[in-house]
Coordinates of C-alpha atoms and ligand atoms in Angstrom, one line a residue:
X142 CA -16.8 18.3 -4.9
X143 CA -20.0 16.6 -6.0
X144 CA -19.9 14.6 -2.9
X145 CA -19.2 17.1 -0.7
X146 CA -21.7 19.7 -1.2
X147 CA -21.9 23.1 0.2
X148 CA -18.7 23.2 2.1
X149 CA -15.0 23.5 2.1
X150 CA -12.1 21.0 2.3
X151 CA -8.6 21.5 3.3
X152 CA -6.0 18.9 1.9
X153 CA -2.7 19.8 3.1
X154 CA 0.2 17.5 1.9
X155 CA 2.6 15.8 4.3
X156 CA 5.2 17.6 5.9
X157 CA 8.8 17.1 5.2
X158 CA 10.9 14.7 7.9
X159 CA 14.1 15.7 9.0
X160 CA 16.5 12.4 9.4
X161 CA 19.1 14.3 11.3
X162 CA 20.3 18.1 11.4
X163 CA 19.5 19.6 8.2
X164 CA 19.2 16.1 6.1
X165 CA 15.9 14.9 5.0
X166 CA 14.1 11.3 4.6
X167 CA 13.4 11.3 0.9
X168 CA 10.3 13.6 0.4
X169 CA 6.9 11.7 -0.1
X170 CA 3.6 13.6 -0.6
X171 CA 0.3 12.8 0.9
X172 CA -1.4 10.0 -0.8
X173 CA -4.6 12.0 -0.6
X174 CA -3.6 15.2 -1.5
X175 CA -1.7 13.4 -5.1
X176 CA -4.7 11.8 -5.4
X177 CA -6.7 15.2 -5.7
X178 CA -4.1 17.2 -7.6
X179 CA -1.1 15.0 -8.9
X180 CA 0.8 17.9 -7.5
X181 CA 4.4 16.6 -5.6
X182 CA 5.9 19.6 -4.1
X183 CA 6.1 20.0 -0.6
X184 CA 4.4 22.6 1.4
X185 CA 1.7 22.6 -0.6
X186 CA -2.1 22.7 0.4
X187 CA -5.7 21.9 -2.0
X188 CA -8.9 23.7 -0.4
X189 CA -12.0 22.5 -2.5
X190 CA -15.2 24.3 -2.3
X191 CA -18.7 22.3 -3.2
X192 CA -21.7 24.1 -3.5
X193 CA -23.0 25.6 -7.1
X194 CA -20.0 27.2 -8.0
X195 CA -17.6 24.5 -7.1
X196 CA -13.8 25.4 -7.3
X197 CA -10.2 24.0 -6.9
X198 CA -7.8 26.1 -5.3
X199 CA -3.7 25.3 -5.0
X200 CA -1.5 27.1 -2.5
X201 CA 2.0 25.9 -3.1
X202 CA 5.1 27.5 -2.6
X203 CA 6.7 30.7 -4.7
X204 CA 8.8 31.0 -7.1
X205 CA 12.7 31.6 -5.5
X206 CA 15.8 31.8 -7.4
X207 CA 18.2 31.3 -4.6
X208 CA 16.0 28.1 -3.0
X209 CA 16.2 26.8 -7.0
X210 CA 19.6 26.8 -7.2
X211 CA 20.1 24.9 -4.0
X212 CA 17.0 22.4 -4.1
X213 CA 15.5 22.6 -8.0
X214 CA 12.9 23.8 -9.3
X215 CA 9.3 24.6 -8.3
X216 CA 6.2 25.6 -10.3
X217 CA 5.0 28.7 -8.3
X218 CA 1.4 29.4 -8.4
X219 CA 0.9 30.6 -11.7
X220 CA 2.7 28.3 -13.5
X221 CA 0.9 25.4 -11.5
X222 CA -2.3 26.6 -11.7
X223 CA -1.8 27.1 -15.4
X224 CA -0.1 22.9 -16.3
X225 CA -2.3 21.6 -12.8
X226 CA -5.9 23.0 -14.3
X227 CA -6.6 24.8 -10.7
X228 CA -9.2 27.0 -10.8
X229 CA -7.2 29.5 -8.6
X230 CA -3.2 29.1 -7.0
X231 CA -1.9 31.3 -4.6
X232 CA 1.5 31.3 -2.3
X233 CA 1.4 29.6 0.4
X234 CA 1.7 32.1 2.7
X235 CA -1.7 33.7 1.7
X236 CA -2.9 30.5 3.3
X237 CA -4.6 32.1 6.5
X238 CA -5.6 35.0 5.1
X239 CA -7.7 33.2 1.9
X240 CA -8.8 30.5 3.8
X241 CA -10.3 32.4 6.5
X242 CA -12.3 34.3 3.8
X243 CA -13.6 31.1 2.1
X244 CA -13.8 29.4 5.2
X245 CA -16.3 32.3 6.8
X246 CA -20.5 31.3 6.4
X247 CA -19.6 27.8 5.1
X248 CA -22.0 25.0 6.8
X249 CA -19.5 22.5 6.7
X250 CA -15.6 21.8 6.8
X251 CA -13.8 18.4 5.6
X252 CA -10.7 17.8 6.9
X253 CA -8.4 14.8 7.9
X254 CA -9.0 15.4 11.7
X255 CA -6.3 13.6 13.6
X256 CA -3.6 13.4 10.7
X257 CA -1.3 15.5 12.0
X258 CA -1.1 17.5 14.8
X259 CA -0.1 21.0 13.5
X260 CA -2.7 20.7 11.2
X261 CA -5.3 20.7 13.8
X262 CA -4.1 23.3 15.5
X263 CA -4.1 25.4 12.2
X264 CA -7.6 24.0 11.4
X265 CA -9.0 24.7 15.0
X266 CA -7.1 28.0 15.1
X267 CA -9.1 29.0 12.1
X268 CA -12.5 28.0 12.9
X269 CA -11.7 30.0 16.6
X270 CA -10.7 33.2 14.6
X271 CA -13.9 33.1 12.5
X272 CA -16.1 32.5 16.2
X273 CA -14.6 36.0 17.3
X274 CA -16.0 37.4 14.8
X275 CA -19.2 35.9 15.2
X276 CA -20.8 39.5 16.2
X277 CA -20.4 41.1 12.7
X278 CA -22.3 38.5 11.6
X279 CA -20.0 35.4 10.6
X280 CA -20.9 32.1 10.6
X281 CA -18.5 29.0 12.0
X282 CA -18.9 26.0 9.8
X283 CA -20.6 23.5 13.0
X284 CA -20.5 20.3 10.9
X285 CA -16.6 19.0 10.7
X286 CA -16.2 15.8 8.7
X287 CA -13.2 13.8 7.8
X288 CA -12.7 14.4 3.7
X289 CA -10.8 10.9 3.7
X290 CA -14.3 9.3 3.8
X291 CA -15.2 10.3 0.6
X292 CA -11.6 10.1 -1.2
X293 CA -11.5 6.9 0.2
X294 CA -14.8 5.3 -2.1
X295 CA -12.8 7.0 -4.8
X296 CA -9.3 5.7 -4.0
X297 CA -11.4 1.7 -3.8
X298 CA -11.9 2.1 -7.9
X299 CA -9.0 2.4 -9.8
X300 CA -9.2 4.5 -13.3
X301 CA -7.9 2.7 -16.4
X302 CA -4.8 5.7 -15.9
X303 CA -4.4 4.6 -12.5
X304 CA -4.4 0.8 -13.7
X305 CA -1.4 1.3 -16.4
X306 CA 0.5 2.6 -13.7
X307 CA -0.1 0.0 -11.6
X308 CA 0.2 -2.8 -14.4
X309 CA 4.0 -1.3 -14.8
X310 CA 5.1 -0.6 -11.2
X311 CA 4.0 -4.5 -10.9
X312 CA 5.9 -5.6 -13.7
X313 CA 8.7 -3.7 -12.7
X314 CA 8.5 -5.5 -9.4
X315 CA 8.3 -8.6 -11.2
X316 CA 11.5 -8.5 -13.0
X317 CA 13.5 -7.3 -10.0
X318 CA 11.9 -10.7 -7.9
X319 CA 13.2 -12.6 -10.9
X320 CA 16.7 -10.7 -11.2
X321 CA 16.7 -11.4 -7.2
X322 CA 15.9 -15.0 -8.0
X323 CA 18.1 -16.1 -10.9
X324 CA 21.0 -14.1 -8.5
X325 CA 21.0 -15.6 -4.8
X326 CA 23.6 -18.3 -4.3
X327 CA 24.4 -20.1 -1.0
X328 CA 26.8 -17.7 1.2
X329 CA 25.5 -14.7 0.3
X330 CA 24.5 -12.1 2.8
X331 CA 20.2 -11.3 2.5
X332 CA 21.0 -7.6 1.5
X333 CA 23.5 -9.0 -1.5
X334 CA 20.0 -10.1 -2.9
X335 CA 18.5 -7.2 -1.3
X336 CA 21.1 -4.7 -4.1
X337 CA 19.8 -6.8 -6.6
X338 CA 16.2 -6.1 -6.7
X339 CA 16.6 -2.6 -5.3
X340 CA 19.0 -2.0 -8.5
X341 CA 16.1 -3.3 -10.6
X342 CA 13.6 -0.8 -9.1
X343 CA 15.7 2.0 -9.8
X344 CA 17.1 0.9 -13.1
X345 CA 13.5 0.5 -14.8
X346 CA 12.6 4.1 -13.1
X347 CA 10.6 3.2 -10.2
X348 CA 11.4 6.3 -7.5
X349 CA 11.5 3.7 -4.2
X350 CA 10.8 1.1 -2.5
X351 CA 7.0 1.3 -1.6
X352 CA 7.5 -0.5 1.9
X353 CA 10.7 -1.8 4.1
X354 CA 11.8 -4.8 2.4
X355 CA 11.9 -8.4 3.9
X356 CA 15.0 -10.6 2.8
X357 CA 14.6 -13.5 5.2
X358 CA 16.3 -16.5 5.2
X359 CA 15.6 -19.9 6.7
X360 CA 13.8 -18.7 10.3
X361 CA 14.0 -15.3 9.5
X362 CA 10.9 -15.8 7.1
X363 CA 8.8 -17.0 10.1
X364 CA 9.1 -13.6 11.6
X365 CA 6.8 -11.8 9.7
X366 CA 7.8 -8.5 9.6
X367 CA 11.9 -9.0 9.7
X368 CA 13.5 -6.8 7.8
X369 CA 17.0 -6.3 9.5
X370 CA 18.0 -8.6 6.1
X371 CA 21.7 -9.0 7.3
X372 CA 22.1 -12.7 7.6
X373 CA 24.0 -15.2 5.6
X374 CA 22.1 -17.8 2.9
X375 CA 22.8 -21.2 3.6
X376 CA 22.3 -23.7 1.1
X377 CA 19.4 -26.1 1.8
X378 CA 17.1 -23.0 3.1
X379 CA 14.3 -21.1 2.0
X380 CA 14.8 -17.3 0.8
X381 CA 11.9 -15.1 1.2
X382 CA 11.4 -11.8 -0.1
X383 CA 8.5 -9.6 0.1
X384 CA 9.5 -6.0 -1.9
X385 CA 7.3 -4.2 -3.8
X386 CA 8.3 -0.5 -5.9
X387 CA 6.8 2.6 -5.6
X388 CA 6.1 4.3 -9.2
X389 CA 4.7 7.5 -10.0
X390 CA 2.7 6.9 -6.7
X391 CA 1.5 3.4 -6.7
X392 CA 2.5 0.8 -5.0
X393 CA 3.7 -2.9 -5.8
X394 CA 3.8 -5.9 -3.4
X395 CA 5.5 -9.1 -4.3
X396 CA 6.3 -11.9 -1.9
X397 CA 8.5 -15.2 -3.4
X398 CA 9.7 -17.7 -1.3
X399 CA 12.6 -20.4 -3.2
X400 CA 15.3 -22.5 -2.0
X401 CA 19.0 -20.6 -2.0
X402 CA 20.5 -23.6 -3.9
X403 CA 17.8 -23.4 -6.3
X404 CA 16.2 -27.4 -5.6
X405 CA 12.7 -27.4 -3.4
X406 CA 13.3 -30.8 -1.6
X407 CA 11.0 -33.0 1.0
X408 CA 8.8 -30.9 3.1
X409 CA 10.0 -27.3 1.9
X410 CA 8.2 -29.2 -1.8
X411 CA 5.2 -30.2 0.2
X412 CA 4.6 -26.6 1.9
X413 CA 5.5 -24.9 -1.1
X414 CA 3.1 -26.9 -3.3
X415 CA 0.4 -25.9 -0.8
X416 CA 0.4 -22.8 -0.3
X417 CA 0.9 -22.3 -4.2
X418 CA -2.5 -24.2 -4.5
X419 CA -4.0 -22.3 -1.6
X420 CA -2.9 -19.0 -3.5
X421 CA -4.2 -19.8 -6.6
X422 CA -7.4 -20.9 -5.2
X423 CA -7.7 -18.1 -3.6
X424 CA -6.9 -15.6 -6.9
X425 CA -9.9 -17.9 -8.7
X426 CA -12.2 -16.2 -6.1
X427 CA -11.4 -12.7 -7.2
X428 CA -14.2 -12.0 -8.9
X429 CA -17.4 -10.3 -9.6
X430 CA -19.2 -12.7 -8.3
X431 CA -17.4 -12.8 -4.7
X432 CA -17.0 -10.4 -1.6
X433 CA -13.9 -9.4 -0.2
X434 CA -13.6 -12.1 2.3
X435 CA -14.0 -14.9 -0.5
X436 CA -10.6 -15.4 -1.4
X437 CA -9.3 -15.6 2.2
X438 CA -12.4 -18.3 3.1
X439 CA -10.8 -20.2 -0.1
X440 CA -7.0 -19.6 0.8
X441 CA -7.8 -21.5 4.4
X442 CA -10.1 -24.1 3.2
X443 CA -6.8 -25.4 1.0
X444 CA -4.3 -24.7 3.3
X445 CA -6.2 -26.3 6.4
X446 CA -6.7 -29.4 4.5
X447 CA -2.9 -29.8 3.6
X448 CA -2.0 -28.8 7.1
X449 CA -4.2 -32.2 8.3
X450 CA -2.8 -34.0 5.3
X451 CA 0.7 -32.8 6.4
X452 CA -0.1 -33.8 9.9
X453 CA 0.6 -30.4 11.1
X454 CA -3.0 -30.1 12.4
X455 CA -5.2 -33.0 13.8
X456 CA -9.3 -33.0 13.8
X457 CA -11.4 -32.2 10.6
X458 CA -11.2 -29.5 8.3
X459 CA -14.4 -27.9 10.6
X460 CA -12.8 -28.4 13.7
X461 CA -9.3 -27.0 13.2
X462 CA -11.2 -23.8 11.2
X463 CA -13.6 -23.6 14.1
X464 CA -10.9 -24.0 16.7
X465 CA -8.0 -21.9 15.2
X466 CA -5.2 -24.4 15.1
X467 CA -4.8 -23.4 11.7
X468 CA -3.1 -20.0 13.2
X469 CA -0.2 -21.7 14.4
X470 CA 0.7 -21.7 11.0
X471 CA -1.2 -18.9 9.3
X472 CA -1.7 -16.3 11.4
X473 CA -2.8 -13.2 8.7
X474 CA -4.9 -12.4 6.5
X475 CA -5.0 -13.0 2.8
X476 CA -4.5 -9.5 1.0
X477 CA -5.4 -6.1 1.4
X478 CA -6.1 -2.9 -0.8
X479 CA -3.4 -1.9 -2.6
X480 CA -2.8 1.6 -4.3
X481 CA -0.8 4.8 -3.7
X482 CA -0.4 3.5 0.0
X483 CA 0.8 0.1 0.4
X484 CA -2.7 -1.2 2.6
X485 CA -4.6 1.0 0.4
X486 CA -7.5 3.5 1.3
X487 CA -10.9 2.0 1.4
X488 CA -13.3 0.4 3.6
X489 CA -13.6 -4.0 3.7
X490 CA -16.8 -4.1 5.1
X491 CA -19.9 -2.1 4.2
X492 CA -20.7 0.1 7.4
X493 CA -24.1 0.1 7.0
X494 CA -24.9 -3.5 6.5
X495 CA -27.9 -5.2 8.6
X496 CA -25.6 -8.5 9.1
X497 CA -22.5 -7.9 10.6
X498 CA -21.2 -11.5 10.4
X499 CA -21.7 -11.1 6.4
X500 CA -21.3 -7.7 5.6
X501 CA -18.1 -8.2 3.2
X502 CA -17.7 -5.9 -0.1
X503 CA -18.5 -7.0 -2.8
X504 CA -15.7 -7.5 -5.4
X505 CA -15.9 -5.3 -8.4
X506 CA -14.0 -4.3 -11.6
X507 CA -11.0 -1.4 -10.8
X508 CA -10.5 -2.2 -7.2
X509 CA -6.9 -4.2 -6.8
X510 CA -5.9 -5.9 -3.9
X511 CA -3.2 -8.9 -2.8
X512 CA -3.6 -12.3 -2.5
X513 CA -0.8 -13.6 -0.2
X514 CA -1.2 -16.8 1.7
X515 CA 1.7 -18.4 3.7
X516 CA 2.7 -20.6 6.0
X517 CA 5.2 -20.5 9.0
X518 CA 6.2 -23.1 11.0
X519 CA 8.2 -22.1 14.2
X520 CA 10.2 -25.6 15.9
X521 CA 7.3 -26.3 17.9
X522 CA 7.0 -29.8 20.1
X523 CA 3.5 -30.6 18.5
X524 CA 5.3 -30.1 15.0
X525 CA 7.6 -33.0 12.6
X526 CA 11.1 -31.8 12.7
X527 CA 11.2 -32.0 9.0
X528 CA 8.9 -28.6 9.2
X529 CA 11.0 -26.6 10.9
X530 CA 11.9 -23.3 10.2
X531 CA 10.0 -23.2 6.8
X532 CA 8.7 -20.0 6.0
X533 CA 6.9 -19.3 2.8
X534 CA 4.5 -16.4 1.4
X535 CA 3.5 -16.1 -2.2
X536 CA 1.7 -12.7 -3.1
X537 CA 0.3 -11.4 -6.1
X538 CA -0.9 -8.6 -6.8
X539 CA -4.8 -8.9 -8.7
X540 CA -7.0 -6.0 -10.5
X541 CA -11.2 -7.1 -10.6
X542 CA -11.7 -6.6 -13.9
X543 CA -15.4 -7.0 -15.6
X544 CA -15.2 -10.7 -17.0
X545 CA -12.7 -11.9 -13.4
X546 CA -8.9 -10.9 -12.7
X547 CA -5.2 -9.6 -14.2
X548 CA -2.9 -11.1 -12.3
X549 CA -0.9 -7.6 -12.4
X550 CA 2.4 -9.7 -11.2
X551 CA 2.2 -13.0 -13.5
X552 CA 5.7 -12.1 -15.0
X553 CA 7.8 -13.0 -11.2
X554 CA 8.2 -16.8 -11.7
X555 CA 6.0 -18.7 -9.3
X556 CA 5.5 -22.2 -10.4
X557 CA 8.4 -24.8 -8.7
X558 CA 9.5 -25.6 -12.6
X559 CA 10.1 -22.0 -13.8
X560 CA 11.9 -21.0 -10.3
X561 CA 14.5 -23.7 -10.8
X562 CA 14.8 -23.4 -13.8
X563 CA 15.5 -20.0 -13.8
X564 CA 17.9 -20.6 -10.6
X565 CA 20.0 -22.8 -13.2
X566 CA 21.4 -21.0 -15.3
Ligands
LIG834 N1 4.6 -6.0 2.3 C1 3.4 -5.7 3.1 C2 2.4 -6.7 2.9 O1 2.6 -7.7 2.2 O2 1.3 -6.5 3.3
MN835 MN1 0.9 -7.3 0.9
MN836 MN1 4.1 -7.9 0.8

């Protein structure tokens, strides 16, 4: 509300989805709005109002024995506004009739323009209602901003409460990737292993996955985003799983790549090896002292030279950077925000920055993000045959702390010793 000023913001959660008929997706509030109020009931809206008396205002839904005894409870406004520290709560069907009094004379509006398209309507319908009564003397808010701007600076530094929960949605994470691991035997179908670490979520309390999972074996794992996870393991491939859990909010994001009969051999070793050193090269960069863009720069710089040194790429390490031929290979990026959403909230470059070539955040304690190299290698005629078909990602998930990083994921085994041993017993 500091940030805002004289003005008022409207936060509406997200809507329910229907899956079919009368049967809902699992409900998921509106990363914003939970960030704001911690609040999860559906149907549920925040308005904030900056100024000198700043205020927080909840409408949610009432109180209803009959919709209780079908779907479970809800707080109703009192009872929210009394355990929720609003400053006011109201039904939610007050909502026009409140808002378009608080809304009246204000200079500006924040709202998440574009989110949804019944919400602009709403929003629009408002600000028309308050025009036609511009003849008695009401003002129409003329400035309309998009609140996520703001939240989003906010969402970039996580509190130490936001950082616990994180630090245990990872580990949970962890230990399913290492239940997943110690599990998958040749013959298996992907989602066998898929069970597993969903069982481990659940088990430990997480309340979902925090993205579609991706159980890929062999090829599969050089398709980046495959995720039908429905194939048989064969023994002498690579598994690769990237799942991360949802808890209390906050995302995880884990990727491990190991072999299905639990021995790395010839170049599945070599690739693994490098993009484990590219990975941790990469994680030494996350820092104070770095920008955002650091830890990719690092991440290529080893993987380019092991692509040459593998013979996957010809020329010097400047040449195949300059020229791309690296992206055969590597064709994403290194990491990415990571919060309540998956690819968190928050902005990678400064907008205002006089160099655009070198206008990359700087790193700084609270922020957490994911360092995730990989390397895929598609039969190709310019490739060895030995390569072929090797997939492999290895992601961690990293919080900037004061003195460097926490590795927030170092419990999933990672090293090629401690994934076979744990495949053998
Ligand atoms: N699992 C999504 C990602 O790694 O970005
Ligand atoms: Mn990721
Ligand atoms: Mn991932």
């Amino acid at each position: 509300m500091a940030s805002m000023g004289e003005g008022l913001a409207i936060v509406p959660t997200a809507p329910e989805a229907i899956r079919n008929r009368d049967s809902h997706y699992p409900y998921r509030f509106d990363s914003y709005f939970y960030y704001l109020t911690g609040f999860k009931e559906p149907e549920s809206v925040l308005v904030l109002l900056g100024g000198a008396q700043p205020k927080t205002i909840l409408f949610c839904r009432d109180k209803d024995m009959e919709r209780e005894i079908w779907d479970g409870f809800r707080y109703g406004a009192d009872a929210a506004k009394e355990q929720f520290g609003f400053d006011e709560a109201y039904s939610i069907n007050q909502l026009d009739a409140v808002v378009l009094k608080l809304l009246a004379n204000q200079p500006k509006l924040y709202f998440s323009l574009g989110e949804n398209a019944i919400w602009d309507g709403r929003v629009t319908g408002w600000l028309n209602s308050l025009r036609n009564q511009a003849r008695t003397g009401v003002s129409v808010p003329d400035d309309v901003r998009d609140i996520r701007k703001l939240v989003d600076e906010m969402r970039l530094y996580k509190s130490p409460f936001e950082q616990e929960i994180m630090r245990q949605s990872a580990n949970i994470a962890a230990s399913a990737h290492n239940r997943a691991i110690h599990f998958a035997k040749p013959n298996m179908m992907e989602y066998e292993v898929e069970a597993e670490f969903l069982h481990e979520f659940y088990r430990k309390g997480a309340q979902a996955p925090a993205y579609t999972s991706i159980v890929a074996g062999g090829a599969n794992a050089c398709t980046l985003h495959y995720n039908a996870n429905n194939c048989v393991l064969k023994a002498g491939d690579l598994l690769l799983i990237d799942a991360g859990c949802e808890l209390d909010g906050y995302a995880s994001d884990i990727t491990r790549t190991f072999p299905v009969n639990g021995k790395f051999i010839g170049a599945q070793k070599d690739v693994y090896e490098l993009v484990l050193a590219s990975q941790l090269a990469a994680i030494a960069k996350v820092n104070t002292s770095n920008h955002w863009n650091a830890p990719h720069e690092a991440a290529l710089d080893v993987l380019i030279q092991g692509f040459i040194d593998l013979k996957l790429c010809k020329g010097s390490k400047e040449s195949v950077l300059e020229n791309g031929d690296y992206r055969q290979f590597y064709m994403h990026r290194t990491g990415h925000w990571l919060g309540l959403d998956v690819h968190d909230a928050g902005e990678y470059k400064y907008a205002k920055a006089k160099n655009q070539q070198d206008n990359w955040r700087a790193l700084q304690p609270g922020m957490t993000l994911t360092v995730e190299p990989g390397c895929y290698i598609r039969p190709a005629d310019n490739v060895p045959e030995a390569f072929w078909n090797i997939g492999i990602r290895i992601e961690d998930d990293v919080l900037v702390t004061q003195h460097g990083c926490e590795v927030l994921t170092s419990n999933a085994v990672k090293s090629i010793a401690d994934i076979e041993a744990l495949m053998q017993y």
